[in-house]
XYZ file of C-alpha atoms in Angstrom:
509
model
C 87.702 101.062 107.939
C 91.076 102.710 109.100
C 91.307 104.655 112.868
C 93.098 108.068 112.192
C 96.050 108.351 113.946
C 95.168 111.099 116.051
C 91.186 108.532 117.248
C 94.610 105.376 117.859
C 96.318 107.640 119.520
C 94.191 108.946 122.081
C 92.629 105.843 122.593
C 95.741 104.812 123.795
C 96.805 106.973 125.897
C 93.196 106.734 127.652
C 94.150 103.049 128.860
C 98.099 103.694 129.967
C 99.106 104.280 133.522
C 102.919 103.937 135.001
C 103.388 103.119 138.540
C 107.397 102.357 140.255
C 108.702 98.858 139.026
C 106.031 98.471 136.106
C 104.599 100.381 133.063
C 100.866 99.070 131.361
C 99.798 100.243 127.909
C 96.830 99.825 126.345
C 97.370 98.168 123.026
C 93.815 99.024 119.762
C 93.667 96.053 117.808
C 93.039 96.919 113.849
C 93.548 95.408 110.481
C 96.224 96.994 108.925
C 95.965 98.893 105.795
C 98.195 96.437 102.936
C 98.962 92.781 103.040
C 102.676 91.843 102.870
C 104.497 88.531 103.335
C 107.521 88.903 106.140
C 110.939 87.116 106.129
C 111.656 87.898 109.806
C 115.328 88.780 110.616
C 117.239 86.566 112.611
C 121.172 85.742 112.903
C 120.291 83.417 115.988
C 120.354 80.475 113.772
C 117.015 79.600 114.936
C 114.062 80.003 112.695
C 113.740 82.672 109.352
C 109.978 82.717 109.535
C 108.278 84.035 106.418
C 104.854 85.480 108.124
C 101.845 86.047 106.020
C 99.977 89.555 107.046
C 97.821 91.055 105.306
C 93.591 92.000 105.366
C 92.988 89.548 107.095
C 95.781 90.707 110.262
C 94.892 91.609 113.833
C 97.456 94.730 114.635
C 98.257 95.267 118.167
C 99.268 99.035 117.881
C 101.183 100.804 121.626
C 101.609 104.677 121.250
C 105.046 106.099 122.128
C 106.654 109.398 121.124
C 110.254 110.371 119.716
C 112.138 113.167 118.747
C 112.239 116.951 121.250
C 109.547 118.458 121.143
C 107.879 114.692 121.419
C 106.311 113.207 118.069
C 103.205 110.751 118.569
C 103.108 107.670 116.837
C 101.237 104.100 117.182
C 103.813 100.864 116.218
C 102.951 97.368 116.613
C 103.850 95.161 119.288
C 105.557 92.587 118.539
C 107.547 89.310 120.679
C 108.860 88.364 117.546
C 111.454 90.468 116.757
C 113.508 93.293 118.769
C 113.980 96.647 116.876
C 111.887 100.411 117.296
C 111.536 101.826 113.895
C 109.855 104.295 112.577
C 108.545 105.827 108.734
C 110.171 108.873 108.055
C 107.857 111.902 107.049
C 109.686 112.406 103.933
C 109.395 108.516 102.637
C 107.061 109.179 99.675
C 103.728 106.778 101.099
C 103.877 109.201 104.072
C 103.724 112.168 101.765
C 101.315 110.643 100.477
C 99.107 110.737 103.572
C 99.114 107.157 103.817
C 100.861 106.811 107.733
C 98.019 107.147 109.092
C 99.728 106.363 112.479
C 102.003 109.489 112.770
C 105.456 109.959 110.642
C 108.484 111.428 112.883
C 110.357 114.104 110.745
C 113.572 114.875 112.235
C 114.124 118.141 111.589
C 111.864 118.730 114.197
C 113.870 117.235 116.740
C 116.934 118.566 118.370
C 117.836 115.579 120.020
C 118.230 113.808 116.943
C 121.192 111.659 115.768
C 122.208 109.569 113.023
C 124.152 106.491 113.753
C 125.140 104.885 110.390
C 123.285 106.762 107.816
C 121.728 104.299 105.425
C 122.810 101.058 107.230
C 118.615 100.572 108.347
C 117.059 97.510 106.172
C 114.632 95.322 106.881
C 114.052 93.103 103.664
C 110.807 91.072 102.876
C 110.197 88.400 100.886
C 109.039 89.521 97.524
C 111.584 92.089 95.486
C 110.943 96.026 97.068
C 109.117 94.304 99.915
C 111.347 96.834 102.360
C 111.357 99.515 104.703
C 114.885 101.611 104.330
C 116.810 104.409 106.544
C 118.995 105.229 109.167
C 120.051 103.845 112.371
C 119.692 106.415 114.673
C 118.888 107.932 118.315
C 116.946 110.187 119.907
C 114.332 110.600 123.044
C 111.556 108.344 123.305
C 109.144 107.803 125.934
C 106.788 104.970 125.373
C 103.165 105.143 126.357
C 103.598 108.116 128.845
C 106.770 106.530 130.126
C 109.670 109.017 131.740
C 111.905 109.964 128.672
C 114.851 107.290 127.276
C 117.009 109.207 126.523
C 119.809 107.922 123.226
C 117.289 105.102 122.089
C 118.676 104.185 118.495
C 115.821 103.288 116.784
C 116.006 102.807 112.457
C 114.066 105.837 110.495
C 113.060 104.656 107.175
C 112.700 106.789 104.523
C 111.611 103.883 101.875
C 108.635 102.288 103.015
C 106.483 98.677 101.746
C 105.212 99.282 105.483
C 102.654 102.768 106.381
C 103.781 102.440 110.231
C 106.686 101.083 112.628
C 106.992 98.232 114.758
C 108.759 98.081 118.325
C 109.947 95.285 118.733
C 110.100 93.472 122.185
C 112.436 89.997 122.109
C 115.771 89.223 122.550
C 118.554 91.757 121.598
C 120.536 88.596 120.174
C 117.741 89.100 116.794
C 118.048 93.018 116.104
C 118.248 93.500 113.049
C 121.679 95.692 113.554
C 122.924 92.452 114.242
C 124.597 91.664 111.023
C 126.126 95.838 110.660
C 129.179 97.482 112.049
C 126.719 98.352 114.244
C 126.242 95.343 116.154
C 124.024 94.693 119.702
C 122.625 97.790 120.952
C 120.433 98.774 124.210
C 116.883 97.735 123.081
C 113.548 99.305 124.361
C 113.400 96.999 126.907
C 117.200 96.871 128.138
C 116.430 100.805 128.599
C 113.460 100.548 130.271
C 114.996 98.086 132.853
C 118.696 100.741 132.886
C 116.219 103.804 133.623
C 114.519 101.983 136.709
C 111.138 101.982 134.680
C 111.248 98.306 135.394
C 113.360 96.211 137.645
C 113.305 93.399 135.128
C 113.296 92.071 131.276
C 110.085 90.868 131.828
C 106.612 91.607 130.425
C 102.961 89.594 130.717
C 100.456 89.975 127.343
C 96.651 90.256 127.178
C 95.397 90.087 123.944
C 91.589 90.077 124.544
C 89.179 87.679 122.152
C 88.151 88.837 118.838
C 85.406 90.828 119.665
C 87.715 92.986 121.529
C 89.209 95.877 120.065
C 91.836 96.356 123.239
C 94.167 95.109 125.339
C 97.017 95.373 127.216
C 100.901 94.618 128.191
C 102.869 95.086 131.778
C 105.968 95.480 131.137
C 107.848 94.675 134.629
C 104.134 93.403 136.158
C 101.689 90.358 135.800
C 97.398 91.308 135.672
C 96.429 88.164 137.805
C 92.844 89.049 137.169
C 93.126 88.497 133.321
C 94.070 84.512 133.485
C 92.121 81.687 135.695
C 93.516 78.827 137.094
C 96.846 77.916 137.408
C 99.860 80.187 135.442
C 102.661 77.510 134.393
C 106.298 78.560 133.810
C 107.993 77.138 130.557
C 111.199 77.298 130.175
C 112.639 78.750 126.790
C 113.960 76.651 124.527
C 117.282 76.415 122.596
C 117.575 76.756 119.060
C 119.797 74.532 116.435
C 122.823 76.419 117.648
C 122.402 76.053 121.012
C 121.197 79.523 122.374
C 118.171 81.066 123.649
C 117.182 83.601 121.756
C 113.574 83.799 120.586
C 110.716 82.890 122.856
C 110.241 79.124 121.877
C 108.318 77.509 124.418
C 107.598 73.299 124.412
C 104.141 72.509 122.482
C 103.591 68.367 123.693
C 100.063 67.892 122.208
C 97.289 69.077 120.242
C 93.603 67.720 120.412
C 89.955 68.470 119.974
C 87.045 68.927 122.252
C 83.174 68.896 120.291
C 80.589 70.007 121.029
C 79.573 66.585 122.434
C 82.416 66.420 125.447
C 84.332 63.947 123.534
C 88.401 64.877 123.014
C 90.546 63.679 119.725
C 93.816 63.901 119.468
C 95.844 65.203 116.664
C 99.408 65.152 117.422
C 100.992 61.630 117.603
C 102.872 60.492 120.389
C 105.775 61.479 121.913
C 105.237 65.138 120.684
C 107.525 67.767 121.710
C 108.109 70.128 119.346
C 109.561 73.920 119.641
C 106.954 76.551 119.396
C 107.238 80.557 119.301
C 104.819 82.791 120.487
C 104.732 85.181 118.622
C 102.285 88.490 118.962
C 103.308 90.020 115.290
C 102.182 87.163 113.353
C 98.142 86.820 112.649
C 98.267 82.754 112.256
C 99.155 79.354 114.288
C 101.514 77.565 111.959
C 101.287 73.691 112.827
C 103.194 71.101 111.701
C 101.618 69.165 109.180
C 100.762 66.114 110.777
C 98.817 68.078 113.287
C 97.063 70.529 110.491
C 96.215 67.919 108.369
C 93.394 66.208 110.977
C 92.557 69.188 112.264
C 91.827 70.983 108.533
C 90.078 67.987 108.423
C 87.925 68.143 111.754
C 86.624 71.326 111.241
C 85.556 70.171 107.694
C 88.228 73.046 105.613
C 88.863 73.384 102.065
C 91.141 75.015 100.866
C 91.378 78.063 98.507
C 91.589 77.251 94.216
C 93.976 79.658 94.461
C 95.926 77.509 97.021
C 96.698 80.636 99.272
C 93.627 79.771 102.433
C 91.419 77.320 104.228
C 88.111 77.694 103.629
C 85.082 77.116 105.924
C 81.159 78.082 106.433
C 81.477 81.463 108.259
C 78.513 79.793 110.800
C 81.458 78.282 112.183
C 82.590 81.041 113.840
C 79.337 80.506 116.200
C 80.336 76.347 116.817
C 80.994 74.861 119.858
C 84.820 73.025 120.562
C 87.883 74.126 121.515
C 91.724 73.199 120.344
C 93.315 72.207 122.972
C 97.164 72.755 123.316
C 99.403 71.379 125.567
C 102.541 72.970 127.008
C 105.319 71.231 129.341
C 104.648 67.825 129.615
C 102.523 66.523 132.559
C 103.224 68.692 135.139
C 101.972 71.821 131.910
C 99.526 73.504 130.460
C 96.403 73.884 128.193
C 95.240 76.532 126.817
C 91.819 75.831 125.108
C 91.354 77.990 122.220
C 87.433 77.949 120.910
C 87.042 77.507 117.023
C 85.303 80.886 116.847
C 88.635 82.370 117.577
C 89.911 80.786 114.669
C 87.698 81.657 112.257
C 87.898 85.324 110.034
C 86.321 87.100 107.593
C 84.190 86.679 104.617
C 85.619 85.911 102.233
C 83.051 84.489 100.064
C 79.414 85.832 99.864
C 76.991 82.153 99.796
C 76.312 82.536 95.736
C 80.261 81.718 95.117
C 80.592 79.815 98.753
C 77.602 76.781 99.175
C 76.761 77.378 102.754
C 74.398 80.412 103.242
C 77.200 81.840 105.811
C 79.740 82.460 102.974
C 83.260 81.157 102.888
C 85.316 82.472 106.100
C 89.072 81.388 106.011
C 90.800 79.709 109.396
C 94.213 81.602 111.174
C 96.207 78.168 110.299
C 98.692 77.531 108.032
C 101.673 74.935 108.471
C 105.457 74.971 108.977
C 106.201 74.967 105.383
C 105.718 78.598 106.108
C 107.549 79.398 108.534
C 110.491 77.312 107.508
C 109.487 74.529 109.193
C 108.871 76.242 112.921
C 105.967 76.366 114.859
C 104.713 79.494 115.205
C 101.762 80.625 117.924
C 100.456 83.530 116.844
C 97.471 86.244 117.533
C 94.958 83.551 116.833
C 96.297 82.029 120.145
C 97.455 84.293 122.196
C 94.041 85.788 122.269
C 92.989 82.699 124.343
C 96.381 82.735 126.224
C 97.743 85.066 128.744
C 101.465 84.940 128.659
C 104.337 86.015 130.481
C 108.235 86.591 128.705
C 111.281 86.729 131.170
C 114.277 87.782 129.102
C 116.189 88.147 131.820
C 115.642 84.444 133.108
C 115.076 83.025 129.845
C 110.907 82.096 130.806
C 107.456 82.222 129.727
C 104.588 81.517 131.902
C 101.018 80.298 130.334
C 97.289 80.643 131.897
C 94.073 80.627 130.123
C 93.235 84.392 129.538
C 89.680 86.098 131.043
C 88.225 87.059 127.665
C 87.156 90.779 127.929
C 88.077 91.371 131.794
C 88.721 95.454 131.834
C 86.329 96.286 134.728
C 89.274 94.677 137.408
C 93.253 95.158 137.897
C 95.754 93.238 140.286
C 99.199 93.883 139.147
C 102.142 91.695 140.536
C 105.371 93.538 140.435
C 108.261 91.271 138.906
C 110.719 91.311 141.271
C 114.281 91.521 141.053
C 115.283 87.837 141.031
C 114.187 84.500 139.148
C 110.465 83.867 140.311
C 107.580 84.804 138.167
C 104.880 86.056 140.833
C 101.932 84.295 140.631
C 103.087 80.972 139.318
C 102.594 77.811 140.807
C 104.303 75.083 138.250
C 107.364 75.116 136.210
C 107.099 72.796 133.557
C 109.940 70.462 132.593
C 109.327 68.558 128.912
C 111.841 70.100 126.384
C 111.268 70.282 122.906
C 113.253 70.993 119.541
C 112.828 72.703 116.451
C 112.262 70.867 113.254
C 114.996 70.075 111.185
C 112.990 68.917 108.066
C 108.691 69.672 107.613
C 107.025 66.293 108.228
C 104.671 65.065 105.323
C 102.494 66.713 103.637
C 98.474 65.655 104.081
C 96.027 65.720 101.733
C 93.624 68.490 102.265
C 90.756 68.063 99.554
C 91.237 71.473 97.229
C 87.794 73.214 97.256
C 85.422 71.591 94.540
C 83.333 73.585 91.994
C 79.547 73.306 91.079
C 77.694 75.904 88.623
C 80.779 78.538 89.933
C 80.365 78.020 93.362
C 82.661 76.518 95.375
C 81.423 73.310 97.814
C 82.678 73.272 101.467
C 84.257 70.468 103.078
C 82.124 67.803 106.135
C 83.604 68.651 109.869
C 84.657 64.764 111.623
C 84.333 66.977 114.535
C 80.779 67.806 116.372
C 80.483 71.515 116.226
C 76.659 71.637 117.114
C 75.311 72.390 120.710
C 77.740 71.818 123.762
C 77.223 69.839 126.400
C 80.301 70.603 128.339
C 83.936 70.766 127.773
C 86.081 70.019 130.727
C 88.980 72.499 130.939
C 92.386 70.990 131.827
C 95.523 72.899 133.203
C 97.986 69.607 132.711
C 100.457 68.604 130.599
C 97.613 66.505 128.473
C 94.037 66.525 127.474
C 91.472 63.864 129.654
C 89.584 62.556 125.833
C 86.804 59.879 125.869
C 87.779 58.789 122.410
C 90.970 59.088 120.716
C 91.935 58.618 117.124
C 95.149 59.955 116.547
C 96.971 57.156 115.082
C 93.976 56.554 112.352
C 93.777 60.104 111.836
C 97.506 60.917 111.324
C 97.559 58.007 109.189
C 94.615 58.409 107.031
C 95.939 62.026 105.620
C 99.554 61.787 104.333
C 99.784 63.243 101.013
C 100.052 66.410 99.644
C 99.403 70.123 101.350
C 99.779 73.218 99.641
C 102.468 75.045 101.214
C 101.812 78.386 99.496
C 101.030 81.016 102.555
C 97.926 80.796 104.079
C 95.524 84.236 103.524
C 97.851 85.249 100.725
C 97.858 88.048 98.851
C 95.650 86.654 95.884
C 93.409 86.961 98.340
C 93.692 90.426 99.749
C 91.650 92.199 96.695
C 88.534 90.419 98.248
C 88.427 92.588 100.861
C 89.447 90.059 104.001
C 88.183 91.083 107.636
C 90.775 91.521 109.701
C 91.629 88.915 112.431
């Protein structure tokens, strides 16, 4: 069921708060209305990502107003882009009543101004999958903030999507960079220049898969939303040598099973730049890591080649996927298996398991142009801090469903991330070519029923699993070499959770 615009906006407004030096906004989680494949705009040369978004995707929404008098809209919060764009009420989809999170009518705003008619365009993978319109400016508010005048934004009159996006990335990846309009002050820039925040920095708390609400704090950190150390990670440059996106260094991936044993999945010396992207649902991994992980969980490839399937009962299994960032002085974030099992796409009569068949929120870096991308299926388990001014991110283990208390520390002017205890030193690079593909079996069919795989990880009731904060997980047993060498053949490169399964009525992650 889709949220009505009024319902979504009211829910978001009640959780927004402003205070000197920071702005806290509530995030509302919902499944989007239609499937889409996005090619991210990129002028910085670091990643041209094919990002799968469909009915298995959860979007995280914030409330804004645009115009004078203000018109209410909800938009997707996206760390992987930098533009604010909104649907125009004159767009065909909006005229059909499909813009359920609000649409903007320029004729009703006395402060609206067109900057470049027809200049706004975001292109998608498939022909016609485009949002396009005018580059414009108007007065906006973000979650009840003071007014920001003359904010540049795209007003889309030709829509593929039913609602807009507020990008909070680097200016250098704005979609306008290739047009005469060039780089312009983003929403983050203007939050700082108007004195709402002291620094272009923010923290993100998506909360777990069962929660419907999270929060973003511009200019501050909530110390009640994470446990253990908050570790600072220098952002990594792209192939052109510039820092233009939220890439950090991934140095290890392992699996801790229900028996307390750890299996190393990444090869020795692994150091891969990984993009932290709230606008992507899944986690895209290099094939030498994805293969052992999928096989260990007993995943099989859907016959369409569009998804990795597991029994839905895996959503209650024990075990964690452990991602280490920054090397020996870095941080390890543990993601429970339950947080990466998506909605049911096959019933028990179609998939040979009493619980039916569900999808895994993983994909190959082949879908992201070679870049590792850590989307919502990872970020729900992490408390993430992004500091554009100082080109630093910071990560800590998120505390699940902590909504009763709050302790916000404001980012001061300068270089310090509040409460961060360590700055990791390891560096990583983006792949220039794809890792050899990995053999994950396609689901076999017996009497018109798909057959699940057999897990090699222990996924029964847990005894204990230790949480680590170092750069490499401790292990009682290791099988990295055997796991990696045993599975080098051909992994399907079709988009994970693609449009072929959208008609199956996927439940959102």
